[in-house]
Amino acid sequence: MPKAKKSPGGDFIKKRGKLGKKKLAPTNATSTEFRARSVVLLDQSVSVDRTGALSQRKLTLGELLTQTRHYSGDVRRDALKGMVELFTRHPAVLLPHTAELLAGVVPMISDEDAGVRRTVLQLFGSVLPPLAQAGALHAHERLLRLHLQVALSHHMISVRTEALEAIELVLQSHPSALIPPPPQLLPSMLEMVGDGMSAAASRGV
């Protein structure tokens, strides 16, 4: 009986890979690769100088303004509360940062989170009087009128109601900001009066 021919190289033959194709790793190979994920610290940035004016949570005004753009209503509200704390502790910080403060906070009159809107009104009550006294609101009258008009035209009646409260705060501190008044002001006031009369009628008052 003729003997079977052995292929050259013995029993273990190394396959040649095709030109241009990546060599596949063995199925029993151990991967030594690792992936790292970055962690975003919501409260503080380690690279920020913390020797200046800080809130109770040790946040700078810049960090608080950044948090007002957060998707969470709780974070936005806490950021506004932090500003009230910061300006109460460090009133000298307010005037130099008027423009960035109003640009970040005034649009939040129309925020759909009720807690955020209430805290905006609290902040307004804290910062508008000293800003008006210093004559710092003249340059921002258009910004105030524009966003008050937006809030008065909002589809949520609660936003429109609190816009009227914001207007009251502006009138108390800087009436010229509402000259001419927002076009939607009178219709919104009439709507509020109408709703109040309807509610009173339903209660039999």
PDB file of N, CA and C in Angstrom, residues 36-119:
ATOM      1  N   ALA A  36     -11.503  55.049  28.003  1.00  0.00           N
ATOM      2  CA  ALA A  36     -11.748  55.931  29.144  1.00  0.00           C
ATOM      3  C   ALA A  36     -12.866  56.895  28.811  1.00  0.00           C
ATOM      4  N   ARG A  37     -13.720  57.153  29.769  1.00  0.00           N
ATOM      5  CA  ARG A  37     -14.802  58.112  29.593  1.00  0.00           C
ATOM      6  C   ARG A  37     -14.552  59.326  30.478  1.00  0.00           C
ATOM      7  N   SER A  38     -14.829  60.491  29.912  1.00  0.00           N
ATOM      8  CA  SER A  38     -14.646  61.702  30.694  1.00  0.00           C
ATOM      9  C   SER A  38     -15.839  61.897  31.620  1.00  0.00           C
ATOM     10  N   VAL A  39     -15.583  62.466  32.791  1.00  0.00           N
ATOM     11  CA  VAL A  39     -16.624  62.747  33.770  1.00  0.00           C
ATOM     12  C   VAL A  39     -16.806  64.253  33.845  1.00  0.00           C
ATOM     13  N   VAL A  40     -18.030  64.719  33.604  1.00  0.00           N
ATOM     14  CA  VAL A  40     -18.318  66.140  33.657  1.00  0.00           C
ATOM     15  C   VAL A  40     -18.790  66.488  35.050  1.00  0.00           C
ATOM     16  N   LEU A  41     -18.066  67.371  35.733  1.00  0.00           N
ATOM     17  CA  LEU A  41     -18.444  67.825  37.061  1.00  0.00           C
ATOM     18  C   LEU A  41     -19.388  69.000  36.915  1.00  0.00           C
ATOM     19  N   LEU A  42     -20.625  68.833  37.343  1.00  0.00           N
ATOM     20  CA  LEU A  42     -21.637  69.864  37.152  1.00  0.00           C
ATOM     21  C   LEU A  42     -21.362  71.085  38.009  1.00  0.00           C
ATOM     22  N   ASP A  43     -20.907  70.871  39.246  1.00  0.00           N
ATOM     23  CA  ASP A  43     -20.807  71.985  40.173  1.00  0.00           C
ATOM     24  C   ASP A  43     -19.598  72.880  39.938  1.00  0.00           C
ATOM     25  N   GLN A  44     -18.439  72.300  39.775  1.00  0.00           N
ATOM     26  CA  GLN A  44     -17.242  73.131  39.752  1.00  0.00           C
ATOM     27  C   GLN A  44     -16.285  72.705  38.649  1.00  0.00           C
ATOM     28  N   SER A  45     -15.501  73.666  38.204  1.00  0.00           N
ATOM     29  CA  SER A  45     -14.407  73.400  37.286  1.00  0.00           C
ATOM     30  C   SER A  45     -13.098  73.604  38.043  1.00  0.00           C
ATOM     31  N   VAL A  46     -12.215  72.621  37.972  1.00  0.00           N
ATOM     32  CA  VAL A  46     -10.989  72.689  38.767  1.00  0.00           C
ATOM     33  C   VAL A  46     -10.041  73.762  38.268  1.00  0.00           C
ATOM     34  N   SER A  47     -10.249  74.235  37.039  1.00  0.00           N
ATOM     35  CA  SER A  47      -9.326  75.223  36.465  1.00  0.00           C
ATOM     36  C   SER A  47      -9.732  76.663  36.763  1.00  0.00           C
ATOM     37  N   VAL A  48     -10.835  76.861  37.510  1.00  0.00           N
ATOM     38  CA  VAL A  48     -11.341  78.204  37.768  1.00  0.00           C
ATOM     39  C   VAL A  48     -10.747  78.748  39.058  1.00  0.00           C
ATOM     40  N   ASP A  49     -10.372  80.016  39.016  1.00  0.00           N
ATOM     41  CA  ASP A  49      -9.847  80.681  40.202  1.00  0.00           C
ATOM     42  C   ASP A  49     -10.988  80.904  41.199  1.00  0.00           C
ATOM     43  N   ARG A  50     -10.839  80.408  42.428  1.00  0.00           N
ATOM     44  CA  ARG A  50     -11.903  80.487  43.422  1.00  0.00           C
ATOM     45  C   ARG A  50     -11.545  81.433  44.565  1.00  0.00           C
ATOM     46  N   THR A  51     -10.734  82.418  44.273  1.00  0.00           N
ATOM     47  CA  THR A  51     -10.368  83.387  45.300  1.00  0.00           C
ATOM     48  C   THR A  51     -11.282  84.610  45.278  1.00  0.00           C
ATOM     49  N   GLY A  52     -12.130  84.728  44.239  1.00  0.00           N
ATOM     50  CA  GLY A  52     -13.008  85.892  44.124  1.00  0.00           C
ATOM     51  C   GLY A  52     -14.380  85.640  44.695  1.00  0.00           C
ATOM     52  N   ALA A  53     -15.387  86.319  44.121  1.00  0.00           N
ATOM     53  CA  ALA A  53     -16.767  86.210  44.590  1.00  0.00           C
ATOM     54  C   ALA A  53     -17.349  84.853  44.223  1.00  0.00           C
ATOM     55  N   LEU A  54     -17.907  84.180  45.227  1.00  0.00           N
ATOM     56  CA  LEU A  54     -18.468  82.847  45.028  1.00  0.00           C
ATOM     57  C   LEU A  54     -19.837  82.756  45.690  1.00  0.00           C
ATOM     58  N   SER A  55     -20.655  81.845  45.183  1.00  0.00           N
ATOM     59  CA  SER A  55     -21.945  81.566  45.811  1.00  0.00           C
ATOM     60  C   SER A  55     -21.715  80.664  47.016  1.00  0.00           C
ATOM     61  N   GLN A  56     -22.803  80.301  47.680  1.00  0.00           N
ATOM     62  CA  GLN A  56     -22.695  79.425  48.835  1.00  0.00           C
ATOM     63  C   GLN A  56     -22.145  78.056  48.446  1.00  0.00           C
ATOM     64  N   ARG A  57     -22.387  77.643  47.212  1.00  0.00           N
ATOM     65  CA  ARG A  57     -21.867  76.356  46.721  1.00  0.00           C
ATOM     66  C   ARG A  57     -20.492  76.501  46.090  1.00  0.00           C
ATOM     67  N   LYS A  58     -19.867  77.654  46.316  1.00  0.00           N
ATOM     68  CA  LYS A  58     -18.507  77.926  45.832  1.00  0.00           C
ATOM     69  C   LYS A  58     -18.434  77.961  44.308  1.00  0.00           C
ATOM     70  N   LEU A  59     -19.445  78.532  43.682  1.00  0.00           N
ATOM     71  CA  LEU A  59     -19.470  78.664  42.231  1.00  0.00           C
ATOM     72  C   LEU A  59     -19.301  80.123  41.848  1.00  0.00           C
ATOM     73  N   THR A  60     -18.592  80.341  40.745  1.00  0.00           N
ATOM     74  CA  THR A  60     -18.414  81.698  40.232  1.00  0.00           C
ATOM     75  C   THR A  60     -19.651  82.128  39.446  1.00  0.00           C
ATOM     76  N   LEU A  61     -19.730  83.420  39.143  1.00  0.00           N
ATOM     77  CA  LEU A  61     -20.849  83.913  38.350  1.00  0.00           C
ATOM     78  C   LEU A  61     -20.859  83.259  36.968  1.00  0.00           C
ATOM     79  N   GLY A  62     -19.688  83.079  36.369  1.00  0.00           N
ATOM     80  CA  GLY A  62     -19.609  82.441  35.056  1.00  0.00           C
ATOM     81  C   GLY A  62     -20.157  81.030  35.073  1.00  0.00           C
ATOM     82  N   GLU A  63     -19.851  80.272  36.121  1.00  0.00           N
ATOM     83  CA  GLU A  63     -20.357  78.904  36.226  1.00  0.00           C
ATOM     84  C   GLU A  63     -21.880  78.900  36.433  1.00  0.00           C
ATOM     85  N   LEU A  64     -22.366  79.838  37.229  1.00  0.00           N
ATOM     86  CA  LEU A  64     -23.811  79.917  37.461  1.00  0.00           C
ATOM     87  C   LEU A  64     -24.547  80.282  36.176  1.00  0.00           C
ATOM     88  N   LEU A  65     -23.989  81.208  35.400  1.00  0.00           N
ATOM     89  CA  LEU A  65     -24.616  81.571  34.129  1.00  0.00           C
ATOM     90  C   LEU A  65     -24.626  80.390  33.161  1.00  0.00           C
ATOM     91  N   THR A  66     -23.571  79.602  33.176  1.00  0.00           N
ATOM     92  CA  THR A  66     -23.525  78.404  32.331  1.00  0.00           C
ATOM     93  C   THR A  66     -24.619  77.428  32.734  1.00  0.00           C
ATOM     94  N   GLN A  67     -24.863  77.288  34.026  1.00  0.00           N
ATOM     95  CA  GLN A  67     -25.874  76.336  34.497  1.00  0.00           C
ATOM     96  C   GLN A  67     -27.296  76.802  34.200  1.00  0.00           C
ATOM     97  N   THR A  68     -27.484  78.098  33.941  1.00  0.00           N
ATOM     98  CA  THR A  68     -28.834  78.557  33.569  1.00  0.00           C
ATOM     99  C   THR A  68     -29.257  78.009  32.218  1.00  0.00           C
ATOM    100  N   ARG A  69     -28.323  77.460  31.447  1.00  0.00           N
ATOM    101  CA  ARG A  69     -28.654  76.864  30.152  1.00  0.00           C
ATOM    102  C   ARG A  69     -28.785  75.337  30.236  1.00  0.00           C
ATOM    103  N   HIS A  70     -28.755  74.795  31.442  1.00  0.00           N
ATOM    104  CA  HIS A  70     -28.842  73.348  31.638  1.00  0.00           C
ATOM    105  C   HIS A  70     -30.242  72.840  31.302  1.00  0.00           C
ATOM    106  N   TYR A  71     -30.317  71.579  30.858  1.00  0.00           N
ATOM    107  CA  TYR A  71     -31.622  71.015  30.473  1.00  0.00           C
ATOM    108  C   TYR A  71     -32.527  70.786  31.682  1.00  0.00           C
ATOM    109  N   SER A  72     -31.936  70.648  32.878  1.00  0.00           N
ATOM    110  CA  SER A  72     -32.721  70.374  34.079  1.00  0.00           C
ATOM    111  C   SER A  72     -33.237  71.669  34.703  1.00  0.00           C
ATOM    112  N   GLY A  73     -34.541  71.721  34.948  1.00  0.00           N
ATOM    113  CA  GLY A  73     -35.112  72.890  35.604  1.00  0.00           C
ATOM    114  C   GLY A  73     -34.561  73.094  37.002  1.00  0.00           C
ATOM    115  N   ASP A  74     -34.290  72.004  37.720  1.00  0.00           N
ATOM    116  CA  ASP A  74     -33.740  72.120  39.072  1.00  0.00           C
ATOM    117  C   ASP A  74     -32.364  72.787  39.046  1.00  0.00           C
ATOM    118  N   VAL A  75     -31.549  72.414  38.072  1.00  0.00           N
ATOM    119  CA  VAL A  75     -30.211  73.006  37.962  1.00  0.00           C
ATOM    120  C   VAL A  75     -30.325  74.489  37.613  1.00  0.00           C
ATOM    121  N   ARG A  76     -31.222  74.818  36.687  1.00  0.00           N
ATOM    122  CA  ARG A  76     -31.403  76.230  36.316  1.00  0.00           C
ATOM    123  C   ARG A  76     -31.864  77.051  37.517  1.00  0.00           C
ATOM    124  N   ARG A  77     -32.812  76.494  38.271  1.00  0.00           N
ATOM    125  CA  ARG A  77     -33.327  77.202  39.441  1.00  0.00           C
ATOM    126  C   ARG A  77     -32.233  77.398  40.490  1.00  0.00           C
ATOM    127  N   ASP A  78     -31.440  76.354  40.745  1.00  0.00           N
ATOM    128  CA  ASP A  78     -30.358  76.461  41.728  1.00  0.00           C
ATOM    129  C   ASP A  78     -29.313  77.480  41.297  1.00  0.00           C
ATOM    130  N   ALA A  79     -29.083  77.572  39.985  1.00  0.00           N
ATOM    131  CA  ALA A  79     -28.123  78.560  39.479  1.00  0.00           C
ATOM    132  C   ALA A  79     -28.619  79.979  39.760  1.00  0.00           C
ATOM    133  N   LEU A  80     -29.900  80.212  39.560  1.00  0.00           N
ATOM    134  CA  LEU A  80     -30.476  81.533  39.833  1.00  0.00           C
ATOM    135  C   LEU A  80     -30.416  81.850  41.323  1.00  0.00           C
ATOM    136  N   LYS A  81     -30.709  80.862  42.162  1.00  0.00           N
ATOM    137  CA  LYS A  81     -30.599  81.064  43.606  1.00  0.00           C
ATOM    138  C   LYS A  81     -29.162  81.389  43.998  1.00  0.00           C
ATOM    139  N   GLY A  82     -28.220  80.722  43.320  1.00  0.00           N
ATOM    140  CA  GLY A  82     -26.813  80.995  43.586  1.00  0.00           C
ATOM    141  C   GLY A  82     -26.437  82.431  43.253  1.00  0.00           C
ATOM    142  N   MET A  83     -27.042  82.985  42.206  1.00  0.00           N
ATOM    143  CA  MET A  83     -26.773  84.382  41.848  1.00  0.00           C
ATOM    144  C   MET A  83     -27.318  85.338  42.907  1.00  0.00           C
ATOM    145  N   VAL A  84     -28.509  85.026  43.425  1.00  0.00           N
ATOM    146  CA  VAL A  84     -29.060  85.859  44.497  1.00  0.00           C
ATOM    147  C   VAL A  84     -28.103  85.864  45.683  1.00  0.00           C
ATOM    148  N   GLU A  85     -27.605  84.686  46.053  1.00  0.00           N
ATOM    149  CA  GLU A  85     -26.645  84.578  47.154  1.00  0.00           C
ATOM    150  C   GLU A  85     -25.367  85.363  46.849  1.00  0.00           C
ATOM    151  N   LEU A  86     -24.854  85.171  45.635  1.00  0.00           N
ATOM    152  CA  LEU A  86     -23.578  85.792  45.267  1.00  0.00           C
ATOM    153  C   LEU A  86     -23.674  87.318  45.309  1.00  0.00           C
ATOM    154  N   PHE A  87     -24.751  87.876  44.734  1.00  0.00           N
ATOM    155  CA  PHE A  87     -24.874  89.332  44.696  1.00  0.00           C
ATOM    156  C   PHE A  87     -25.209  89.908  46.076  1.00  0.00           C
ATOM    157  N   THR A  88     -25.835  89.099  46.928  1.00  0.00           N
ATOM    158  CA  THR A  88     -26.085  89.550  48.304  1.00  0.00           C
ATOM    159  C   THR A  88     -24.783  89.614  49.086  1.00  0.00           C
ATOM    160  N   ARG A  89     -23.922  88.631  48.873  1.00  0.00           N
ATOM    161  CA  ARG A  89     -22.634  88.590  49.569  1.00  0.00           C
ATOM    162  C   ARG A  89     -21.630  89.567  48.973  1.00  0.00           C
ATOM    163  N   HIS A  90     -21.685  89.718  47.650  1.00  0.00           N
ATOM    164  CA  HIS A  90     -20.682  90.537  46.945  1.00  0.00           C
ATOM    165  C   HIS A  90     -21.379  91.527  46.008  1.00  0.00           C
ATOM    166  N   PRO A  91     -22.020  92.553  46.536  1.00  0.00           N
ATOM    167  CA  PRO A  91     -22.766  93.483  45.682  1.00  0.00           C
ATOM    168  C   PRO A  91     -21.899  94.214  44.662  1.00  0.00           C
ATOM    169  N   ALA A  92     -20.606  94.350  44.937  1.00  0.00           N
ATOM    170  CA  ALA A  92     -19.721  95.050  44.006  1.00  0.00           C
ATOM    171  C   ALA A  92     -19.531  94.290  42.700  1.00  0.00           C
ATOM    172  N   VAL A  93     -19.865  93.004  42.674  1.00  0.00           N
ATOM    173  CA  VAL A  93     -19.698  92.188  41.466  1.00  0.00           C
ATOM    174  C   VAL A  93     -20.798  92.479  40.450  1.00  0.00           C
ATOM    175  N   LEU A  94     -21.932  92.979  40.912  1.00  0.00           N
ATOM    176  CA  LEU A  94     -23.111  93.118  40.061  1.00  0.00           C
ATOM    177  C   LEU A  94     -22.896  94.072  38.890  1.00  0.00           C
ATOM    178  N   LEU A  95     -22.471  95.272  39.173  1.00  0.00           N
ATOM    179  CA  LEU A  95     -22.395  96.306  38.137  1.00  0.00           C
ATOM    180  C   LEU A  95     -21.458  95.947  36.984  1.00  0.00           C
ATOM    181  N   PRO A  96     -20.249  95.431  37.234  1.00  0.00           N
ATOM    182  CA  PRO A  96     -19.361  95.107  36.105  1.00  0.00           C
ATOM    183  C   PRO A  96     -19.878  93.977  35.213  1.00  0.00           C
ATOM    184  N   HIS A  97     -20.823  93.183  35.707  1.00  0.00           N
ATOM    185  CA  HIS A  97     -21.321  92.032  34.941  1.00  0.00           C
ATOM    186  C   HIS A  97     -22.781  92.201  34.534  1.00  0.00           C
ATOM    187  N   THR A  98     -23.232  93.448  34.455  1.00  0.00           N
ATOM    188  CA  THR A  98     -24.639  93.705  34.139  1.00  0.00           C
ATOM    189  C   THR A  98     -25.047  93.096  32.799  1.00  0.00           C
ATOM    190  N   ALA A  99     -24.241  93.327  31.765  1.00  0.00           N
ATOM    191  CA  ALA A  99     -24.615  92.892  30.413  1.00  0.00           C
ATOM    192  C   ALA A  99     -24.750  91.381  30.331  1.00  0.00           C
ATOM    193  N   GLU A 100     -23.761  90.633  30.831  1.00  0.00           N
ATOM    194  CA  GLU A 100     -23.831  89.173  30.726  1.00  0.00           C
ATOM    195  C   GLU A 100     -24.919  88.609  31.640  1.00  0.00           C
ATOM    196  N   LEU A 101     -25.154  89.261  32.773  1.00  0.00           N
ATOM    197  CA  LEU A 101     -26.206  88.807  33.672  1.00  0.00           C
ATOM    198  C   LEU A 101     -27.583  88.940  33.011  1.00  0.00           C
ATOM    199  N   LEU A 102     -27.894  90.129  32.496  1.00  0.00           N
ATOM    200  CA  LEU A 102     -29.209  90.351  31.902  1.00  0.00           C
ATOM    201  C   LEU A 102     -29.388  89.522  30.633  1.00  0.00           C
ATOM    202  N   ALA A 103     -28.338  89.386  29.840  1.00  0.00           N
ATOM    203  CA  ALA A 103     -28.441  88.583  28.621  1.00  0.00           C
ATOM    204  C   ALA A 103     -28.741  87.123  28.938  1.00  0.00           C
ATOM    205  N   GLY A 104     -28.244  86.632  30.071  1.00  0.00           N
ATOM    206  CA  GLY A 104     -28.478  85.239  30.436  1.00  0.00           C
ATOM    207  C   GLY A 104     -29.782  85.004  31.163  1.00  0.00           C
ATOM    208  N   VAL A 105     -30.229  86.004  31.943  1.00  0.00           N
ATOM    209  CA  VAL A 105     -31.354  85.787  32.848  1.00  0.00           C
ATOM    210  C   VAL A 105     -32.681  86.299  32.302  1.00  0.00           C
ATOM    211  N   VAL A 106     -32.678  87.443  31.617  1.00  0.00           N
ATOM    212  CA  VAL A 106     -33.942  88.037  31.156  1.00  0.00           C
ATOM    213  C   VAL A 106     -34.749  87.074  30.271  1.00  0.00           C
ATOM    214  N   PRO A 107     -34.137  86.330  29.338  1.00  0.00           N
ATOM    215  CA  PRO A 107     -34.938  85.389  28.531  1.00  0.00           C
ATOM    216  C   PRO A 107     -35.624  84.305  29.355  1.00  0.00           C
ATOM    217  N   MET A 108     -35.154  84.082  30.587  1.00  0.00           N
ATOM    218  CA  MET A 108     -35.719  83.025  31.412  1.00  0.00           C
ATOM    219  C   MET A 108     -37.072  83.415  32.007  1.00  0.00           C
ATOM    220  N   ILE A 109     -37.532  84.635  31.734  1.00  0.00           N
ATOM    221  CA  ILE A 109     -38.891  85.014  32.120  1.00  0.00           C
ATOM    222  C   ILE A 109     -39.896  84.063  31.463  1.00  0.00           C
ATOM    223  N   SER A 110     -39.541  83.534  30.305  1.00  0.00           N
ATOM    224  CA  SER A 110     -40.442  82.642  29.560  1.00  0.00           C
ATOM    225  C   SER A 110     -40.137  81.168  29.793  1.00  0.00           C
ATOM    226  N   ASP A 111     -39.287  80.856  30.762  1.00  0.00           N
ATOM    227  CA  ASP A 111     -38.965  79.454  31.039  1.00  0.00           C
ATOM    228  C   ASP A 111     -40.234  78.685  31.377  1.00  0.00           C
ATOM    229  N   GLU A 112     -40.351  77.473  30.874  1.00  0.00           N
ATOM    230  CA  GLU A 112     -41.575  76.691  31.091  1.00  0.00           C
ATOM    231  C   GLU A 112     -41.607  76.009  32.450  1.00  0.00           C
ATOM    232  N   ASP A 113     -40.511  76.120  33.217  1.00  0.00           N
ATOM    233  CA  ASP A 113     -40.485  75.573  34.575  1.00  0.00           C
ATOM    234  C   ASP A 113     -40.938  76.666  35.549  1.00  0.00           C
ATOM    235  N   ALA A 114     -42.018  76.391  36.286  1.00  0.00           N
ATOM    236  CA  ALA A 114     -42.586  77.410  37.178  1.00  0.00           C
ATOM    237  C   ALA A 114     -41.598  77.824  38.268  1.00  0.00           C
ATOM    238  N   GLY A 115     -40.839  76.869  38.800  1.00  0.00           N
ATOM    239  CA  GLY A 115     -39.863  77.189  39.839  1.00  0.00           C
ATOM    240  C   GLY A 115     -38.774  78.112  39.332  1.00  0.00           C
ATOM    241  N   VAL A 116     -38.366  77.907  38.089  1.00  0.00           N
ATOM    242  CA  VAL A 116     -37.355  78.778  37.484  1.00  0.00           C
ATOM    243  C   VAL A 116     -37.894  80.197  37.357  1.00  0.00           C
ATOM    244  N   ARG A 117     -39.126  80.332  36.867  1.00  0.00           N
ATOM    245  CA  ARG A 117     -39.707  81.669  36.691  1.00  0.00           C
ATOM    246  C   ARG A 117     -39.831  82.399  38.021  1.00  0.00           C
ATOM    247  N   ARG A 118     -40.244  81.697  39.061  1.00  0.00           N
ATOM    248  CA  ARG A 118     -40.376  82.331  40.370  1.00  0.00           C
ATOM    249  C   ARG A 118     -39.021  82.806  40.881  1.00  0.00           C
ATOM    250  N   THR A 119     -37.987  82.042  40.604  1.00  0.00           N
ATOM    251  CA  THR A 119     -36.654  82.433  41.061  1.00  0.00           C
ATOM    252  C   THR A 119     -36.111  83.592  40.223  1.00  0.00           C
TER     253      THR A 119
END
